[in-house]
Coordinates of C-alpha atoms in Angstrom, one line a residue:
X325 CA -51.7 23.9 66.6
X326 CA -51.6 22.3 63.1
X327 CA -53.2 26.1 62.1
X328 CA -50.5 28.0 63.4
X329 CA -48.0 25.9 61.7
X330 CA -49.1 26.6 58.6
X331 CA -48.9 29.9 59.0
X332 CA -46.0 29.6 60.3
X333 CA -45.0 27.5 56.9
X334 CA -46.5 30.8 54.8
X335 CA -44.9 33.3 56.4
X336 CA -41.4 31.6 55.7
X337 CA -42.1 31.2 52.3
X338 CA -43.1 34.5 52.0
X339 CA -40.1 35.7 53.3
X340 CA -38.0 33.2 51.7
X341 CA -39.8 34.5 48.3
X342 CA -38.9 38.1 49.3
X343 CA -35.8 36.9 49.8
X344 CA -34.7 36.0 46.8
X345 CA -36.7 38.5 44.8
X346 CA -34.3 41.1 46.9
X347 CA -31.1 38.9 45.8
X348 CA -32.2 38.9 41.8
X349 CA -33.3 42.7 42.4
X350 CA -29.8 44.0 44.4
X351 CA -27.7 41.6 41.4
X352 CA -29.4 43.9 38.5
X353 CA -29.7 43.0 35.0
X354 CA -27.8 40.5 32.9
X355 CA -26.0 42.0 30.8
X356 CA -25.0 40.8 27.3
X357 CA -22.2 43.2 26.3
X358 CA -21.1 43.7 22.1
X359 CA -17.1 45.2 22.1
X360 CA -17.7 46.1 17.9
X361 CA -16.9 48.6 15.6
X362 CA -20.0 51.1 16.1
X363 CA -17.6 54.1 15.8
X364 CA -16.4 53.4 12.0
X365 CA -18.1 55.6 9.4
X366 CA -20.6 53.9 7.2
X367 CA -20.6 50.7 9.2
X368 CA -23.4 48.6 9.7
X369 CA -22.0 45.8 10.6
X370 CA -22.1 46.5 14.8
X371 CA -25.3 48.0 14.3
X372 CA -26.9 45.0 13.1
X373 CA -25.6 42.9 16.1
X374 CA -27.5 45.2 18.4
X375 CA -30.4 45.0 16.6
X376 CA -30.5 41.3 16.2
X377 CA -29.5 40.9 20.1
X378 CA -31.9 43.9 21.1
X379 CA -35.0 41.9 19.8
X380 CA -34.0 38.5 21.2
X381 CA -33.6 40.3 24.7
X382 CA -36.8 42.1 23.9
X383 CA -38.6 38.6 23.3
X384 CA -37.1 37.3 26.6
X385 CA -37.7 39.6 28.7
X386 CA -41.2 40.2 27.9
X387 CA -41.8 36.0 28.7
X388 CA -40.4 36.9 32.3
X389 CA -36.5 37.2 31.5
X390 CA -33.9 34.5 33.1
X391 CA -33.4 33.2 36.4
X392 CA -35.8 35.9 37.8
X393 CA -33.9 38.8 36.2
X394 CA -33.9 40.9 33.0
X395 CA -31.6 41.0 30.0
X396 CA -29.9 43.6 29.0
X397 CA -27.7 45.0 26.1
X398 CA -24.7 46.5 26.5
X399 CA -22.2 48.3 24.0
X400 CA -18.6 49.3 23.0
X401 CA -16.9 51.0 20.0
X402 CA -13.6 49.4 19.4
X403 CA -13.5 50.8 16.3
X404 CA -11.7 47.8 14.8
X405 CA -9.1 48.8 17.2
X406 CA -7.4 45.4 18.8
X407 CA -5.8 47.7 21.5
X408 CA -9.2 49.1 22.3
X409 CA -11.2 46.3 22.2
X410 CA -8.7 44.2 24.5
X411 CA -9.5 47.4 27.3
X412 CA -12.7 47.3 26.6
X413 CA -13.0 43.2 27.1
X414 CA -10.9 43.5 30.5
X415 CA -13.7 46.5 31.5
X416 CA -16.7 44.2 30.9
X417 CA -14.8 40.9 32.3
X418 CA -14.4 43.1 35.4
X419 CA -18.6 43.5 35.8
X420 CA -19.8 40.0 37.3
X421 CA -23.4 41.0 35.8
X422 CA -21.9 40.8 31.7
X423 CA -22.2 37.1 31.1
X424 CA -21.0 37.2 28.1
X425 CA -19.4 39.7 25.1
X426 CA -20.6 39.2 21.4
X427 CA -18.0 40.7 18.4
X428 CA -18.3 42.4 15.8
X429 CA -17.0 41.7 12.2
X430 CA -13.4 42.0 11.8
X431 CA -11.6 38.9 12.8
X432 CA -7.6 40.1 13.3
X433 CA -9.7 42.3 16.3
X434 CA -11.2 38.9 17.4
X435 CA -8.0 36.5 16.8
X436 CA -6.1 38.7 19.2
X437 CA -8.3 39.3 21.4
X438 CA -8.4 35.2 22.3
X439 CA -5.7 35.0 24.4
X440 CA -7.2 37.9 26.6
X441 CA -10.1 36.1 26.3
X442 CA -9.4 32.9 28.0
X443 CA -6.9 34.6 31.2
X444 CA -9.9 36.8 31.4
X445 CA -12.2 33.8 31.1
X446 CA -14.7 35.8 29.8
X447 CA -17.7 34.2 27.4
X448 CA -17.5 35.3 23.5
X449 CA -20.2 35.2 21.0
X450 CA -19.2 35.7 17.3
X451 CA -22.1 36.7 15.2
X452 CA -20.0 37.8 12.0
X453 CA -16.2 37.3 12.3
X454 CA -15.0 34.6 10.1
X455 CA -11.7 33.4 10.5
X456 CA -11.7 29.5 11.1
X457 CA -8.5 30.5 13.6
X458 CA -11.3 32.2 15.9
X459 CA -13.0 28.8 17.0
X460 CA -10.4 26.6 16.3
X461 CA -8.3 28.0 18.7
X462 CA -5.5 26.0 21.2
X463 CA -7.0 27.1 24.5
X464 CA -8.7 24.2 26.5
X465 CA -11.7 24.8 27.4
X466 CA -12.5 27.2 24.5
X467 CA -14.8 30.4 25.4
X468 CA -15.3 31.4 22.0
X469 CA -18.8 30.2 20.5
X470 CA -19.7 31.0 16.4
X471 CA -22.9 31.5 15.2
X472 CA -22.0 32.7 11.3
X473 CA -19.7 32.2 8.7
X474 CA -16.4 30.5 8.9
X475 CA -13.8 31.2 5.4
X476 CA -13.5 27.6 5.1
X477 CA -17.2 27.3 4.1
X478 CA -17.0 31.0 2.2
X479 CA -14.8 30.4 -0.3
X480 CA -15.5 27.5 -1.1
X481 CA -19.0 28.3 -1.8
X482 CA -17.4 31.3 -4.1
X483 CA -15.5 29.5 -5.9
X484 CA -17.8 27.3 -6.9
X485 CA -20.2 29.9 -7.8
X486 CA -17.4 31.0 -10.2
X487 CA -16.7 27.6 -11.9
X488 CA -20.5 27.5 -12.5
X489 CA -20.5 30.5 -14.3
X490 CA -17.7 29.2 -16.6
X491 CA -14.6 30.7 -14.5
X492 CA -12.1 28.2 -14.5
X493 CA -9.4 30.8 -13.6
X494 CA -9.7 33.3 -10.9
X495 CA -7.7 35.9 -9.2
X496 CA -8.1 36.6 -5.3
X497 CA -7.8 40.0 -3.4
X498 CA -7.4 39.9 -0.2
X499 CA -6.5 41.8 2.7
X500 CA -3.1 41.7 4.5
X501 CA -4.7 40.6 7.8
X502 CA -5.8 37.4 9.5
X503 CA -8.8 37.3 7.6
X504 CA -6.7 37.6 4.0
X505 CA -4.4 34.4 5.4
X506 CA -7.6 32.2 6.4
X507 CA -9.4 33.0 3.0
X508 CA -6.7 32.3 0.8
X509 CA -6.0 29.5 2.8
X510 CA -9.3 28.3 2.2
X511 CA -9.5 29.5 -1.5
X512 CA -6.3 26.9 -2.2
X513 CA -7.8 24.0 -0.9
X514 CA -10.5 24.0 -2.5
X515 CA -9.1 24.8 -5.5
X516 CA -6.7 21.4 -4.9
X517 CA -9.3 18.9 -3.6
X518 CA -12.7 20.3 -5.0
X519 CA -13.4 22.7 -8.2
X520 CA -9.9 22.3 -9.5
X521 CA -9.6 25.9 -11.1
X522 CA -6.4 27.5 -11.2
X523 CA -5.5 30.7 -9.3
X524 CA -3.4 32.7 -11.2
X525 CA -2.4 35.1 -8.8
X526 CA -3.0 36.3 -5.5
X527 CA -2.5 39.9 -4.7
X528 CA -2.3 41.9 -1.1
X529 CA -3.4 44.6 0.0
X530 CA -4.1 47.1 3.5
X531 CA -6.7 48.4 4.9
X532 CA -6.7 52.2 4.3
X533 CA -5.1 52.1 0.6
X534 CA -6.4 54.8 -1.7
X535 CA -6.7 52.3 -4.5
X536 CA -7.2 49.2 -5.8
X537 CA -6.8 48.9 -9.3
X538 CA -2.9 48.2 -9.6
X539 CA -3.6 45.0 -8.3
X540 CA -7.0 44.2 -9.8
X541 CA -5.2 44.8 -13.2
X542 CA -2.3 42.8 -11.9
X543 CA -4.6 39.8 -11.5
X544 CA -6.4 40.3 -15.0
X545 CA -3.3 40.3 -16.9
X546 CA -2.1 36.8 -15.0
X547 CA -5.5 35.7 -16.8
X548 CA -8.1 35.4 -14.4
X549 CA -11.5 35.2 -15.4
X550 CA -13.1 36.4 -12.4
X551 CA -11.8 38.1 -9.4
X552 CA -12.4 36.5 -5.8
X553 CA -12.7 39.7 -3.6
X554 CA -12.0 39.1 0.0
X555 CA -12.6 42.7 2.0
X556 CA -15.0 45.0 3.8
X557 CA -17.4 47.8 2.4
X558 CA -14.6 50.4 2.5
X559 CA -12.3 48.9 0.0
X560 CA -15.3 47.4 -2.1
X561 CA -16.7 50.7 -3.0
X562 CA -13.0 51.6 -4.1
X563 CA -13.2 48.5 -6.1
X564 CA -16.1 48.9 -8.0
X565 CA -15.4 52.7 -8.7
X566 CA -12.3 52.0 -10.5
X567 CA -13.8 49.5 -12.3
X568 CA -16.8 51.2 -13.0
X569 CA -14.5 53.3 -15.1
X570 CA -12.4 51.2 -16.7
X571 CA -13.7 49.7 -20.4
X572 CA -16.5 46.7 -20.4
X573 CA -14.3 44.5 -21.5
X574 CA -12.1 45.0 -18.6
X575 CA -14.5 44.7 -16.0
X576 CA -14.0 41.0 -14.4
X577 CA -16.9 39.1 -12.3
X578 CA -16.6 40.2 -8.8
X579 CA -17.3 37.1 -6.4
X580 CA -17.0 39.2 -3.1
X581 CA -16.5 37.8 0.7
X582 CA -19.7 39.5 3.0
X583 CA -17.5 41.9 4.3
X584 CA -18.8 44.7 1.7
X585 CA -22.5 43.8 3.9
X586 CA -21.1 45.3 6.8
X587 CA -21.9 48.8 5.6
X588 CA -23.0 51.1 3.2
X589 CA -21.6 49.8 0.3
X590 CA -24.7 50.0 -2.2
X591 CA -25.2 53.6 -1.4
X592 CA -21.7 54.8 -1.4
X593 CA -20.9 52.5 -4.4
X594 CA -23.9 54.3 -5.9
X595 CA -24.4 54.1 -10.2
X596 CA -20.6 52.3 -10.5
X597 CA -22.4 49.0 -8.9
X598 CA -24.6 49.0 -12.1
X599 CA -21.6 48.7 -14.5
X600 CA -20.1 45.8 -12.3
X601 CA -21.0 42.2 -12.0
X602 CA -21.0 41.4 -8.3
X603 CA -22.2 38.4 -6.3
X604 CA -22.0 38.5 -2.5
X605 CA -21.3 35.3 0.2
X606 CA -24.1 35.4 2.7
X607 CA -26.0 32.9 4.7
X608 CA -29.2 34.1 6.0
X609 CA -32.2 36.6 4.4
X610 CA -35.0 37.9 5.5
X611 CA -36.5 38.1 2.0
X612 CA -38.9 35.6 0.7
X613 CA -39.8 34.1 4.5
X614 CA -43.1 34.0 5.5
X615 CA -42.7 31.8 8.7
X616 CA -43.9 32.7 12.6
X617 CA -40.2 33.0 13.2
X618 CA -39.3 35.7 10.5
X619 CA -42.6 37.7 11.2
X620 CA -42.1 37.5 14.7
X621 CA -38.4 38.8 14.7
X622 CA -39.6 41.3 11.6
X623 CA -42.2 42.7 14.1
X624 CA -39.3 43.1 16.9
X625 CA -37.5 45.0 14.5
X626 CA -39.6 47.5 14.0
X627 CA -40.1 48.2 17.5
X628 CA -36.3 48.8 17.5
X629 CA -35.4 50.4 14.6
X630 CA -38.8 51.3 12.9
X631 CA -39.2 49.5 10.0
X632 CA -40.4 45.9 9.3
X633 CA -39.8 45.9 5.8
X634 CA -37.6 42.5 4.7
X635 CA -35.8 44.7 1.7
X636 CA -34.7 47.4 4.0
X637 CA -32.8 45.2 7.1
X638 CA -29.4 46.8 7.0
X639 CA -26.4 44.2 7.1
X640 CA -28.9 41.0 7.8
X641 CA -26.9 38.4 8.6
X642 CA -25.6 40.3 11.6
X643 CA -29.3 40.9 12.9
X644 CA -30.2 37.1 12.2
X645 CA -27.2 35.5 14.1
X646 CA -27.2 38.2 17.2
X647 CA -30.6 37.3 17.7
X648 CA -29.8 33.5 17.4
X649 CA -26.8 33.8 19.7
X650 CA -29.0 35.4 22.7
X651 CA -32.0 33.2 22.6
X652 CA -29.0 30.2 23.1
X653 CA -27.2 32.2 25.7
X654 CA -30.5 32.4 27.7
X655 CA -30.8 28.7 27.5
X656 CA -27.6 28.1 28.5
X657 CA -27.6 30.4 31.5
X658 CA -31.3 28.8 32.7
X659 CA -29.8 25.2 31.9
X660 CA -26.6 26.3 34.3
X661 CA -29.3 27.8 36.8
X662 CA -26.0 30.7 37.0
X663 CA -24.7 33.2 35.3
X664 CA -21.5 32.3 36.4
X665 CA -19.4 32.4 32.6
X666 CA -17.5 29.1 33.3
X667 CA -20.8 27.2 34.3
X668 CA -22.5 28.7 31.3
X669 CA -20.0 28.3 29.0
X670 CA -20.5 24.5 29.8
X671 CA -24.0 24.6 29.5
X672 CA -23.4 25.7 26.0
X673 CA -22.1 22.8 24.8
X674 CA -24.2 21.1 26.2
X675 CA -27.9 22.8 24.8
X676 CA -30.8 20.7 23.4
X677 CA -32.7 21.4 20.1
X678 CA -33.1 25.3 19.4
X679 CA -35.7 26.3 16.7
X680 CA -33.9 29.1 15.4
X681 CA -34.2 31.8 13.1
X682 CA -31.2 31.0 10.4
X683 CA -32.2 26.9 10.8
X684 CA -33.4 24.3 13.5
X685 CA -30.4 23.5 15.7
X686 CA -30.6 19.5 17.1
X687 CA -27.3 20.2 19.3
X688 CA -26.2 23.9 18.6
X689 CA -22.8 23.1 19.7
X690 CA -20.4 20.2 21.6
X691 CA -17.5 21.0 23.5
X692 CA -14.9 20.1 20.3
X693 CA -17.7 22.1 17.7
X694 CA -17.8 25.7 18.8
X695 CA -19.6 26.4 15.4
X696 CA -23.6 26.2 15.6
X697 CA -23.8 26.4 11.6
X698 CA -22.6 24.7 8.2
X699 CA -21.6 24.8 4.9
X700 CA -24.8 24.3 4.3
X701 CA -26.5 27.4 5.0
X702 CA -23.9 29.6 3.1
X703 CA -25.2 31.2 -0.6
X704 CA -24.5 33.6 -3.3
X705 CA -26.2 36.6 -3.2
X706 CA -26.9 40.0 -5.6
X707 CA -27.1 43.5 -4.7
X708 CA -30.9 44.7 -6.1
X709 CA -31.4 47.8 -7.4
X710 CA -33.0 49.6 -4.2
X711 CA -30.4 47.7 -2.4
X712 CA -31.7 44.5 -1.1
X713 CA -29.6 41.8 -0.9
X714 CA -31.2 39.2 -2.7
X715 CA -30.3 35.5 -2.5
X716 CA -29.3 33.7 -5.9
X717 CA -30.0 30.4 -6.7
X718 CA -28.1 28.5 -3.9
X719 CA -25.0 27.0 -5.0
X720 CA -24.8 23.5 -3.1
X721 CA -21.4 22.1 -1.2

């Protein structure tokens, strides 16, 4: 009797087991969507996301995936297009297997996309996208969680890297967008409460404009001793061109926003960069680390894109936080035991310690701190000449 009850016992395991293997099998993958702006010529911006989040899904996976079921990576142009990204966003929301959508790095796509965001209550993962507006949003609870850079850590990080080189007078440049608005924002506070320089002048400009040097002139005749350059590779290679050909004494310090990372903007600035001073925000590099972590993720790279070398990953940043971002999605969704986004999105605030590639996280993030990192990981950085971006001495907060 007590024989045939036991296997009894198995076979209902067994067919409990099958069960739910069946379930996990008939739901599919996970997917982890990026809506980003693969489409735009010389970007590299999007493209470093999926490499950063290809990896960490690539780690995962290979330790036996999440709740019985792989990850997968999903992707969508937007184009920095808000109209296409917001279709795109209500396309993925509609797929119960994407947990969650990760951004790209233009921030007016992002800040109007967060309305969409949180009808569609849909999970967002910002890897790059800077404006403080983007996190500290109105909507209760918030779906957006940041992993990078936020402008009110930027610039002041920039500016003090100017007042340490003797710049107690700078110009900014900045974009007519969202982006523009939260840097200058950020750029006049600290120039009240912290480094007390003096902006002379702020100019405006769009995205598409032929040229820059109206204003850049504009601002050196106010009397600015360096110029605080808020934009994206696009209008940085513009930049640097016209300067390039201007007279040396003409040429003003360029303390740039990380914007000009997000693509190819040492090779299409090409021998111009050499006749401008430039220094770069950034807050994570590859270069110089000889940790498990930064071999380990190194070694995933080249399995995705070929190369291994720490001088040649394109637009770093964006690898290092995608990667960071999935790793703490995974835990989220195994500390929720769901996939379903609201559960998850709890979980998120909610993680334990995470030993992560950019730093050690104690409490990633808390349901009023959306923002896994700090002031304190953000530092000046120079182009090298084979195109590396190199980190500068850090300037502290």
């Amino acid at each position: 009797m007590k024989t045939r009850l036991k296997n009894l016992i198995s076979f209902v395991l067994a067919l409990a087991l099958l069960f739910v293997t069946a379930i996990a099998s008939a739901a599919g993958n996970i997917k982890i969507a990026i809506d980003a702006e693969f489409g735009i010529p010389n970007s590299t911006s999007a493209q470093a996301v999926r490499h950063g989040a290809q990896v960490a899904v690539n780690e995962i996976n290979a330790a036996g995936g999440v709740l019985g079921r792989k990850l997968e990576v999903i992707e969508r142009d937007n184009r920095a297009v808000p109209a296409r990204s917001l279709n795109n966003l209500r396309e993925l929301a509609a797929d119960p297997d994407v947990v969650a959508v990760m951004c790209g790095r233009y921030s007016p796509v992002v800040v109007e996309m967060l309305p969409e965001i949180h009808r569609l209550k849909m999970l967002m993962l910002d890897p790059w996208a800077a404006a403080d507006a983007i996190t500290e949003n109105d909507f209760t609870p918030n779906y957006v969680f940041r992993l990078s850079l936020r402008d009110s850590w930027a610039l002041p990080v920039m500016m003090r890297h100017a007042l340490k080189q003797g710049h107690r007078k700078v110009g900014i440049l900045l974009p007519s967008t969202e982006w523009g608005r939260s840097s200058l924002k950020a750029a006049e506070e600290t120039a009240a409460k912290d480094t007390h320089q003096e902006i002379v002048a702020s100019k405006w400009y769009n995205w598409g404009d032929a040229s820059l040097i109206e204003r850049y002139q504009a601002l050196r005749n106010a009397g600015a001793q360096a110029v605080i350059l808020v934009a994206n590779d696009r209008e940085g290679v513009i930049l640097a061109k016209e300067m390039a050909s201007l007279p040396s004494e003409q040429r003003l310090p360029l303390v740039a926003h990380w914007g000009i990372t997000g693509g190819n903007f040492f090779e299409q600035s090409g021998a111009a960069l050499k006749s401008v001073d430039l220094s770069v925000v950034q807050t994570y590099s590859f270069i110089g680390k000889s940790d498990p972590k930064t071999k380990g993720v190194l070694a995933g790279l080249k399995a995705v894109t070929g190369s291994d070398d720490p001088r040649k990953v394109a637009s770093p940043v964006g690898v290092a936080h995608a990667y960071d971002l999935v790793h703490l999605l995974a835990l989220a969704i195994k500390k929720a035991n769901s996939t379903d986004r609201s559960v998850v999105r709890q979980a998120l605030e909610n993680l334990g310690p995470y030993k992560g590639l950019v730093r050690p996280l104690d409490k990633p993030f808390t349901a009023k701190r959306h923002d896994a990192l700090s002031i304190n990981e953000v530092f000046m950085a120079r182009f090298a000449d084979d195109g590396a971006i190199e980190p500068i001495l850090k300037t502290k907060p």
